Coordinates of C-alpha atoms in Angstrom, one line a residue:
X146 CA 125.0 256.7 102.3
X147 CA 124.2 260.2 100.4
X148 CA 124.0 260.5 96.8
X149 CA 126.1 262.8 96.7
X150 CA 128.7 260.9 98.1
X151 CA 128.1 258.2 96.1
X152 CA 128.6 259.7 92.9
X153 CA 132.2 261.5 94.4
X154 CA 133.3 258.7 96.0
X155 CA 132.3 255.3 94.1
X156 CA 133.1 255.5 90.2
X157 CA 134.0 252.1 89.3
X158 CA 136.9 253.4 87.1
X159 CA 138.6 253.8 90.2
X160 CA 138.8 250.4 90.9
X161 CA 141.6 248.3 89.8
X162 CA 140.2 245.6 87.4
X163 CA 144.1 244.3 87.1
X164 CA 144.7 240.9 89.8
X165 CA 147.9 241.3 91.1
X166 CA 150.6 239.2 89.8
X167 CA 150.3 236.6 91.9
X168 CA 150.1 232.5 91.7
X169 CA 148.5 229.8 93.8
X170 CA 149.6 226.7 95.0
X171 CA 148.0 224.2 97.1
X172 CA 146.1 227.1 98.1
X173 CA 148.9 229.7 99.3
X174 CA 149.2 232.1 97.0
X175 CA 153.2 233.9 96.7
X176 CA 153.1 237.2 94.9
X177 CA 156.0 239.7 95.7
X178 CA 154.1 241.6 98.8
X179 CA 152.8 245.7 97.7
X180 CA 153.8 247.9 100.0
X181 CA 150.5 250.4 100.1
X182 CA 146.8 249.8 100.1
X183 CA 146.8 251.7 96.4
X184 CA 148.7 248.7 95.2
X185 CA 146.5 246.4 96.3
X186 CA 143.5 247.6 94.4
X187 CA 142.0 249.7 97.0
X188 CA 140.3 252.7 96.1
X189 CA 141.8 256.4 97.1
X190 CA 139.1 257.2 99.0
X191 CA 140.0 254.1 101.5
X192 CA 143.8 254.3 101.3
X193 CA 143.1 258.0 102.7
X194 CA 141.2 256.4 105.7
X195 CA 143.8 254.1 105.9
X196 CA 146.3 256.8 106.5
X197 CA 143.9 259.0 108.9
X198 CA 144.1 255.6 111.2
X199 CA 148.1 255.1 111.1
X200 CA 147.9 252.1 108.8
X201 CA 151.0 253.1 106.3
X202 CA 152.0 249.4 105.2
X203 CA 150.1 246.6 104.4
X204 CA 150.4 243.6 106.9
X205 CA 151.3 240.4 105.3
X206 CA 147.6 239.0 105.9
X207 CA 146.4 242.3 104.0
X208 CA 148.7 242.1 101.5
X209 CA 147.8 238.4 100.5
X210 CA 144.2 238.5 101.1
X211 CA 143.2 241.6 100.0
X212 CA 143.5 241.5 96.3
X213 CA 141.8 238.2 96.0
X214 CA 139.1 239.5 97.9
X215 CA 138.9 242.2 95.3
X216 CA 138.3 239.4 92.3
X217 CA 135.0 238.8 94.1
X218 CA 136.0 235.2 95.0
X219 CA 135.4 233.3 98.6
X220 CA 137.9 233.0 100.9
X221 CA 140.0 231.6 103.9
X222 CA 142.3 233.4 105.5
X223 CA 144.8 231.7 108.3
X224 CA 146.0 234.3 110.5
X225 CA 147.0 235.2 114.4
X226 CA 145.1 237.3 116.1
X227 CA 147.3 240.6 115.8
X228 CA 147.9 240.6 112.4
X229 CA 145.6 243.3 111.1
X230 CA 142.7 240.8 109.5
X231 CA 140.1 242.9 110.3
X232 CA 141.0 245.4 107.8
X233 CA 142.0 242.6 105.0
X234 CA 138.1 241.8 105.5
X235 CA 136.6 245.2 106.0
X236 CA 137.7 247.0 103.0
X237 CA 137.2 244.9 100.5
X238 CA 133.6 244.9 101.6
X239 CA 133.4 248.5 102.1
X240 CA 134.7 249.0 98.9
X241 CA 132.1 246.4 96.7
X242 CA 129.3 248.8 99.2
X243 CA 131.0 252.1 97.3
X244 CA 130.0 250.5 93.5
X245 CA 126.4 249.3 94.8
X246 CA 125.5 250.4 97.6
X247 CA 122.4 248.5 99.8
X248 CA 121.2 247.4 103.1
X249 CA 122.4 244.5 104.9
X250 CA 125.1 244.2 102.6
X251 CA 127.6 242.6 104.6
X252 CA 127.4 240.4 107.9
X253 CA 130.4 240.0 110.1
X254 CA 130.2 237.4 113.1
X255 CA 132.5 237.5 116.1
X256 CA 132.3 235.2 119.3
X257 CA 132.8 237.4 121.8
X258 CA 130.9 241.0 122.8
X259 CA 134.2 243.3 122.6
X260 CA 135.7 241.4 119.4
X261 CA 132.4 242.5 117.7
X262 CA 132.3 246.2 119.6
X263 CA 135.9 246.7 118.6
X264 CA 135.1 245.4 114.9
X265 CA 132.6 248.0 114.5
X266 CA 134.6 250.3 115.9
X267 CA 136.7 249.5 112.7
X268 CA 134.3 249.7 109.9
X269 CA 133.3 253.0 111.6
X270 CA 136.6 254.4 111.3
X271 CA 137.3 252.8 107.8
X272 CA 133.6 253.9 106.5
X273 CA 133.5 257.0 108.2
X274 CA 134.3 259.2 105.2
X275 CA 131.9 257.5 103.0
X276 CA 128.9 257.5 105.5
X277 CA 128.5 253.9 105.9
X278 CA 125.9 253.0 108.5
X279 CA 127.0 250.0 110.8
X280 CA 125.1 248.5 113.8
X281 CA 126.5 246.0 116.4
X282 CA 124.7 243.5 117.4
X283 CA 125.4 241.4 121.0
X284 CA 124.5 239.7 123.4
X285 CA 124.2 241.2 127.6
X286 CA 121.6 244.6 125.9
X287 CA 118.5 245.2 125.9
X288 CA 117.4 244.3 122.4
X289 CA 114.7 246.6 122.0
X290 CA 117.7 248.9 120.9
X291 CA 119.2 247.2 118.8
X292 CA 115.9 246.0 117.5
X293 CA 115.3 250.1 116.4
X294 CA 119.1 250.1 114.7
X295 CA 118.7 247.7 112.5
X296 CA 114.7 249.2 111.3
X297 CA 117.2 251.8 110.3
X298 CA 118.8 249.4 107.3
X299 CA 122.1 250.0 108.4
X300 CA 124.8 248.5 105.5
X301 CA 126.7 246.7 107.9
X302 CA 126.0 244.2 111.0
X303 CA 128.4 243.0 113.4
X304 CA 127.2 240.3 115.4
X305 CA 127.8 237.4 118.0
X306 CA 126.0 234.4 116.6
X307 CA 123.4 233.7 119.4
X308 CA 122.2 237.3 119.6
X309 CA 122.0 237.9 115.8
X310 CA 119.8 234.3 115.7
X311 CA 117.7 236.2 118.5
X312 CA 116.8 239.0 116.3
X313 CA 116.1 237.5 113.4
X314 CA 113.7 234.7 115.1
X315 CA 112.0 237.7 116.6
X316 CA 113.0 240.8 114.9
X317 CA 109.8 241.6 113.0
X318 CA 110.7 242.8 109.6
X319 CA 114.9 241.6 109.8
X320 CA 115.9 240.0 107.2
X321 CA 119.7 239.3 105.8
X322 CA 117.9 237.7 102.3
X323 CA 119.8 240.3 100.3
X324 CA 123.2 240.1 102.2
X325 CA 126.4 240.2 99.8
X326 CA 129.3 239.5 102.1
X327 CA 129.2 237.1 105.4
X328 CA 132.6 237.3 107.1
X329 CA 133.2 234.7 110.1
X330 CA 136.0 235.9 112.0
X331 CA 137.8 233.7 114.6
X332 CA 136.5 230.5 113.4
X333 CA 137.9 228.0 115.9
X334 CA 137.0 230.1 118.7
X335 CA 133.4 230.2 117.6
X336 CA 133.5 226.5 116.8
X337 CA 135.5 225.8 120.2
X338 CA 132.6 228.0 122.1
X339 CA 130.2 225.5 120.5
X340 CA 128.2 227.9 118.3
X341 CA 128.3 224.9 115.4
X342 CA 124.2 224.3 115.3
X343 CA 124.3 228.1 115.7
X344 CA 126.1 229.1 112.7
X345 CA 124.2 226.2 111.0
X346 CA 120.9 228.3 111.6
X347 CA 121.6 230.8 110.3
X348 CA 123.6 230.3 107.5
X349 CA 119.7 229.4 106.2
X350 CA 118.5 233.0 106.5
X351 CA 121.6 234.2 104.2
X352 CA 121.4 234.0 100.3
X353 CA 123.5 231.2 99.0
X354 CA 124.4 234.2 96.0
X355 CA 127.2 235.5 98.3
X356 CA 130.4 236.0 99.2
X357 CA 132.0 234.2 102.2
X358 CA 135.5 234.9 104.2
X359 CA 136.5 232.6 106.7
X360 CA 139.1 234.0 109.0
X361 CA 140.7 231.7 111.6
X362 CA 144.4 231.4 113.5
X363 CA 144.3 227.4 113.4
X364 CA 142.4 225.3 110.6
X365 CA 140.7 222.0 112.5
X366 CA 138.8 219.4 111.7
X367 CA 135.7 221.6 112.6
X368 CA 137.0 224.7 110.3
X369 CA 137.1 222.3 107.7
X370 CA 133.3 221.5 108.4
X371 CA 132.2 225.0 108.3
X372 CA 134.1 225.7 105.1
X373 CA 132.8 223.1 103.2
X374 CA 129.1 224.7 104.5
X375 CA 129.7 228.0 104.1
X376 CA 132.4 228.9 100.7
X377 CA 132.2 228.2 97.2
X378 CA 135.8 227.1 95.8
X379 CA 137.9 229.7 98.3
X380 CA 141.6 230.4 97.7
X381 CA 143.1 230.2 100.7
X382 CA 145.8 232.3 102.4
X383 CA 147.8 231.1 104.9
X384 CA 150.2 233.8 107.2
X385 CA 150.7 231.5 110.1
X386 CA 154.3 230.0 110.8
X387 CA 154.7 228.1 113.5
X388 CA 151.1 228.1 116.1
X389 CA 153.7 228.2 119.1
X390 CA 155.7 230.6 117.7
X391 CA 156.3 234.0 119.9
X392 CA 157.9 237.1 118.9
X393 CA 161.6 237.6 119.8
X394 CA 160.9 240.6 121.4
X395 CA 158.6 238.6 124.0
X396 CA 161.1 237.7 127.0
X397 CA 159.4 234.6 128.7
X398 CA 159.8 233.3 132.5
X399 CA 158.3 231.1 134.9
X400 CA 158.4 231.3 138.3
X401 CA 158.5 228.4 140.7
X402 CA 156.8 228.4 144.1
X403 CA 154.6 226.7 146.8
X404 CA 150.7 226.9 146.1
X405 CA 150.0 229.0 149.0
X406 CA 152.6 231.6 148.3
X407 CA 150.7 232.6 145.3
X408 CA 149.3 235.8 146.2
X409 CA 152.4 236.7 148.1
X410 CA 154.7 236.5 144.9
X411 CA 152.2 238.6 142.9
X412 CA 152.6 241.1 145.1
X413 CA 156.0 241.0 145.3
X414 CA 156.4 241.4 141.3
X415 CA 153.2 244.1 140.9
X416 CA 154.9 246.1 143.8
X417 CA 158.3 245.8 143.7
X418 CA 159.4 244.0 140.4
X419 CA 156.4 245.8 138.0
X420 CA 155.6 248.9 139.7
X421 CA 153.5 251.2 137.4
X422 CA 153.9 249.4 134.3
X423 CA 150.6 248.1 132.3
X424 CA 150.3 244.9 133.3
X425 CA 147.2 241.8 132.5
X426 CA 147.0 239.1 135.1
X427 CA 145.2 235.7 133.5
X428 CA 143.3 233.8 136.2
X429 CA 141.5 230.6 134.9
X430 CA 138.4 231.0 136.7
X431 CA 135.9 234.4 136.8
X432 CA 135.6 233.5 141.0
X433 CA 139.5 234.3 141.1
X434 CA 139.6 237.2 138.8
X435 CA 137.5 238.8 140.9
X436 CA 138.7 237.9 144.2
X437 CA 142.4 238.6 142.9
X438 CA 140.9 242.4 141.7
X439 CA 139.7 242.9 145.0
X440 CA 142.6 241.8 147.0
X441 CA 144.7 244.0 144.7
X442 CA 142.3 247.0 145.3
X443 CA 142.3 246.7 149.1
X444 CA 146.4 246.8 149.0
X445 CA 146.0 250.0 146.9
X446 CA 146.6 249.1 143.4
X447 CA 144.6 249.9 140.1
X448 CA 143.5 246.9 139.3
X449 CA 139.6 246.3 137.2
X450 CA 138.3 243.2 136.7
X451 CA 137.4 241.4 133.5
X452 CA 135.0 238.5 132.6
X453 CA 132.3 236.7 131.1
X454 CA 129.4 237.0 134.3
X455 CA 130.3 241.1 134.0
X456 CA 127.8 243.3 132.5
X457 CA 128.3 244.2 128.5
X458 CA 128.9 248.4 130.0
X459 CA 131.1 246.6 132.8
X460 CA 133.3 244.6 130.7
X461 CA 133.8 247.4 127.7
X462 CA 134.4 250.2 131.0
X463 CA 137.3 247.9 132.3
X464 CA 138.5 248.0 128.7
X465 CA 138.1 251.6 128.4
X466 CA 139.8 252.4 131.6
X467 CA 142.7 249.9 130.7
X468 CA 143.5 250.9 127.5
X469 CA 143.8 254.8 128.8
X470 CA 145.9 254.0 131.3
X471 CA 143.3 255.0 134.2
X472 CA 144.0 251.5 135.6
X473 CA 147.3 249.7 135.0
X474 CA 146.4 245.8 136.2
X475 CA 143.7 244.4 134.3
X476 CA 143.0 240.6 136.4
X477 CA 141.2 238.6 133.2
X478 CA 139.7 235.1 132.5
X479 CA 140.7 234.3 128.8
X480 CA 138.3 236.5 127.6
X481 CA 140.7 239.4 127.0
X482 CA 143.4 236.4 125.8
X483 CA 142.4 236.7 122.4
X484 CA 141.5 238.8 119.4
X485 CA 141.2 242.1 121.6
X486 CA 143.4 245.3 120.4
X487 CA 144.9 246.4 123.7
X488 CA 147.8 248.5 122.3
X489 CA 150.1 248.6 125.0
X490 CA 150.3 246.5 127.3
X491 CA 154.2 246.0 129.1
X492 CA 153.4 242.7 131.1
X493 CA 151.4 239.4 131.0
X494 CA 151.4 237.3 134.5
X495 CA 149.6 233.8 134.1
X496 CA 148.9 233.7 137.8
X497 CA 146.9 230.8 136.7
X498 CA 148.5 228.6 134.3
X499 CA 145.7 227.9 131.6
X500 CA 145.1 224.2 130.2
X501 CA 146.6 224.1 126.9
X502 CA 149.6 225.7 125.1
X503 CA 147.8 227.5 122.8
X504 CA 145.5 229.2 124.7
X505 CA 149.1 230.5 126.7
X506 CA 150.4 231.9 123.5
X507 CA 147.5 233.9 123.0
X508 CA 147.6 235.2 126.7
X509 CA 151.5 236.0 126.2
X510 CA 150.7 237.7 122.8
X511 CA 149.1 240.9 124.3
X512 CA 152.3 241.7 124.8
X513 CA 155.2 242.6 122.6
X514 CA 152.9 243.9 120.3
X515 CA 154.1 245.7 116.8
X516 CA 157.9 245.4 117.3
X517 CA 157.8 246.4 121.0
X518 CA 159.4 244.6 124.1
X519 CA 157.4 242.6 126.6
X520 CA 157.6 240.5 129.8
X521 CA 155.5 237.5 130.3
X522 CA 156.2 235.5 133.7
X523 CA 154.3 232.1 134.9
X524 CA 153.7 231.5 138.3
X525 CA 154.1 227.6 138.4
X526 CA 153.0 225.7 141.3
X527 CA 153.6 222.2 142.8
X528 CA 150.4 221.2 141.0
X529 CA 151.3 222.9 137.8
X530 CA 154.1 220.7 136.4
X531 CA 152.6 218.9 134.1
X532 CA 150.8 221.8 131.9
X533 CA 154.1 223.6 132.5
X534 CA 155.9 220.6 130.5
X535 CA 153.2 220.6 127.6
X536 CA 153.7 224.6 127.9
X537 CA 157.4 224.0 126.9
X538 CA 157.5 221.4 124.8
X539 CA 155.0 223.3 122.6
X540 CA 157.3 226.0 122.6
X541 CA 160.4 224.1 121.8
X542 CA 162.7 225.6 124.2
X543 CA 162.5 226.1 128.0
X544 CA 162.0 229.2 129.6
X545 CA 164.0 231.3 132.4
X546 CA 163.1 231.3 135.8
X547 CA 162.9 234.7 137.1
X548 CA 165.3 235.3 139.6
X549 CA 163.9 236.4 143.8
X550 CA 164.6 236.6 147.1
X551 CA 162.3 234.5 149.5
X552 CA 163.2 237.0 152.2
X553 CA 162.0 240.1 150.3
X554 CA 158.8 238.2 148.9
X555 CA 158.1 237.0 152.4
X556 CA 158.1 240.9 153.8
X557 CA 154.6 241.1 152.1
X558 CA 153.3 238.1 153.9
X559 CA 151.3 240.0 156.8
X560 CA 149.6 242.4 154.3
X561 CA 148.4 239.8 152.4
X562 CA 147.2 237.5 154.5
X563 CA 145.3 240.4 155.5
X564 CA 144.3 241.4 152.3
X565 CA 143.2 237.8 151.7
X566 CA 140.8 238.2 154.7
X567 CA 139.0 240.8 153.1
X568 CA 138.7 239.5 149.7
X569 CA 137.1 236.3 150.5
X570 CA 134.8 238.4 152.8
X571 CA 133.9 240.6 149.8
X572 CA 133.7 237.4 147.6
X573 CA 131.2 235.9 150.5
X574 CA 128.9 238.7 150.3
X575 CA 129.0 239.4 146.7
X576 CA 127.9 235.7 146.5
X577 CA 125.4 236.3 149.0
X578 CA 123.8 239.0 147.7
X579 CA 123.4 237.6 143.8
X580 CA 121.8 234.3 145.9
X581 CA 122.0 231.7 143.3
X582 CA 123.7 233.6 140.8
X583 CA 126.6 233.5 143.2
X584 CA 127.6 229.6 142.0
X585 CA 128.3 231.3 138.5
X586 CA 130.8 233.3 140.4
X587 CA 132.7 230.2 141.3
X588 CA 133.6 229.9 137.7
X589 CA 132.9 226.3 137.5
X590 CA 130.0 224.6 135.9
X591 CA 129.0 221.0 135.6
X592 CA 129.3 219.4 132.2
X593 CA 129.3 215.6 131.2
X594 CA 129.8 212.4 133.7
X595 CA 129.8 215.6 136.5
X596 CA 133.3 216.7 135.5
X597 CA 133.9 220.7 136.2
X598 CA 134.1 223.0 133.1
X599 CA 135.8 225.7 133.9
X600 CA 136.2 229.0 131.5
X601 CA 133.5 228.1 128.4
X602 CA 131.2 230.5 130.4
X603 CA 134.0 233.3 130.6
X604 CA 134.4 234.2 127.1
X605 CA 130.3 233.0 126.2
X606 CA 128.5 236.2 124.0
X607 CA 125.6 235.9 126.3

């Protein structure tokens, strides 16, 4: 960051000594919401870059969190992915960098690759009028690279857990001894992808002179953990209503059928039902994301596969070509279920039914997004019933079925079963060729007492 800039940019008379007029109890804190950035406390230079990226309002996360960020206090913040946290963490920090600026100053952890790729894509955009220097660190690269970005002192460092602990067992010369801020976003996932002794680790290379936010959609027992290791006295702010709650713009169905008519009805709806409209298919298993991919392809649709066992340029290209519209069916493992910014997105198919209700309303939430409509359908098998039932009952309320004809599903029959063919073929020789690597394929790994874990691997930083 220039001097030059510095001395325009960061006089501390800018910055709003005043706390907003707020109160706390039990930890919430109720103040009457502001309804800009400037009445929050942040500085003009940042409400400008606020209004450069489209953000004209406050969310209620940002609106709460925000100014008790600003009183240089720790904090938790309870929050759906969705809800604009990244910004309620990343200016307040980028703002403390304006008054003092320094290397290292703030860590942000994340526990997948493109959380932390699209977080940095933030603080770029947020930072870029005041020069601010950010490196992102992951997992899947080489990390002589990223080795030679962070020699260059950047201010900021986004990082998945296991890669950052890489670097700074073997970095020679990285240190985070001066660090300021240390954000951990998406807490439960991180927790629920087992990075606990992880986070443990390093928490010992960070100064215990800091400030801490905690950012998480769900506060477990394990949440609780890390908080009482990680903050000093934290006020707490809690935006989350109901965890099962959807939007009333989301219109939900399920869709009853035979096991081995599965790939027929997805035809059926992506041809004749969902034709051209941007559409994410969950699969529970990285083997049938990419066999599903494939058999779409080879019946002419554009469909790009995305999971954990894909390359860190492979998975942010299918993202990429997604998001501008250059491929229209993205087939996913729960990777993409959470805490990615996929604007638009018109239709969420669960042609796999995943294991627990809250995982579904994440996968239902990239959809009717920011006050727009959506369709989310289930395809619900004969083996399905009983996750469909917990499914509902989370909900509170049963869903439609979706209305077809058997007669104009079954018209797709022959050119599936063909397409079939050649999709376990490909899947065969893809397998083939990676020799032992294939089994990873498969999606299924064997954890304690020889039980199958399915998906842990599919979201895993790497």
């Amino acid at each position: 960051m220039s001097s030059a800039k510095r001395r325009k940019l960061s006089p501390a008379a800018e910055v709003q000594d005043e706390s907003p007029d707020s109160e706390t109890v039990e930890g919430s804190v109720v103040d009457s919401a502001p309804k800009t950035f400037k009445d929050l406390g942040i500085v003009d230079t940042l409400v400008e870059a606020c209004h450069s990226l489209g953000y004209k309002n406050p969310t209620p996360i940002q609106a709460q969190s925000i100014p008790l960020a600003l009183q240089n206090r720790d904090l938790i913040g309870l929050a759906e992915t969705g809800s604009g946290k990244t910004a309620a963490f990343v200016l307040p920090i980028l703002q403390a960098l304006l008054e003092k600026p320094s290397p290292f100053f703030g860590l942000i952890l994340a526990p997948t690759r493109e959380l932390a790729a699209q977080i940095g894509q933030s603080v770029d955009a947020l930072g870029a009028s005041i020069s601010v220097r950010c490196a992102v660190i992951v997992g899947g690269l080489d990390m002589v690279p990223q080795a030679i970005a962070l020699s260059k002192k950047p201010h900021i460092v986004v990082a998945t857990p296991g890669r950052l602990l890489d670097h700074l067992e073997k970095t020679k010369g990285f240190k985070l001894s001066n660090t300021k801020y240390l954000v951990i976003d998406e807490a439960d996932r991180l927790l629920d992808m087992d990075f606990g002794p992880i986070l443990d680790k390093l928490l010992k290379f960070l100064p215990r002179e800091r400030r801490t936010f905690l950012f998480s959609a769900t506060m477990s027992s394990k949440v609780e953990s890390l908080q009482r290791a990680s903050l000093r006295d934290p006020l707490r702010v809690s935006i989350s209503s109901n965890k099962y709650q959807t939007v009333s713009t989301l219109q939900q169905y399920y869709l009853f059928i035979p096991h081995m008519h599965k790939d027929t009805y997805l035809i059926f709806l992506v041809a004749s039902e969902f034709t051209g409209r941007s559409t994410i298919i969950f699969t529970r298993t990285v083997y049938e994301t990419q066999r599903v991919a494939i058999f779409l392809r080879y019946l002419g649709f554009g469909a790009i596969p995305l999971h954990g066992q894909l390359s860190q340029s492979a998975r942010l290209g299918a993202l990429n070509k997604f998001k501008s519209g250059s491929r229209d069916i993205l087939v996913a493992t729960d990777v993409a279920a959470r805490g990615l910014d996929i604007p638009k997105v018109d239709v969420v198919i669960n042609y796999d039914l995943p294991q627990d209700s809250k995982t579904y309303i994440h996968r239902v939430g990239r959809t009717a997004r920011a006050g727009n409509a959506g369709q989310a359908l289930s395809l619900v098998t004969q083996y399905d019933l009983e996750i469909y039932q917990r499914i509902e009952a989370a909900l509170g309320k049963k869903l439609g079925e979706y209305e077809t004809s058997k007669e104009e599903v079954m018209v797709f029959k022959p050119r599936v079963e063909e397409a079939q063919r050649h999709s376990r073929n490909e899947m065969k020789n893809l397998m083939d060729d990676r020799g032992n690597k294939g089994s990873v394929l498969r999606g299924r790994h064997t954890g304690k007492g020889g039980k199958r874990r399915h998906d842990a691997m599919d979201a895993e930083e790497g």
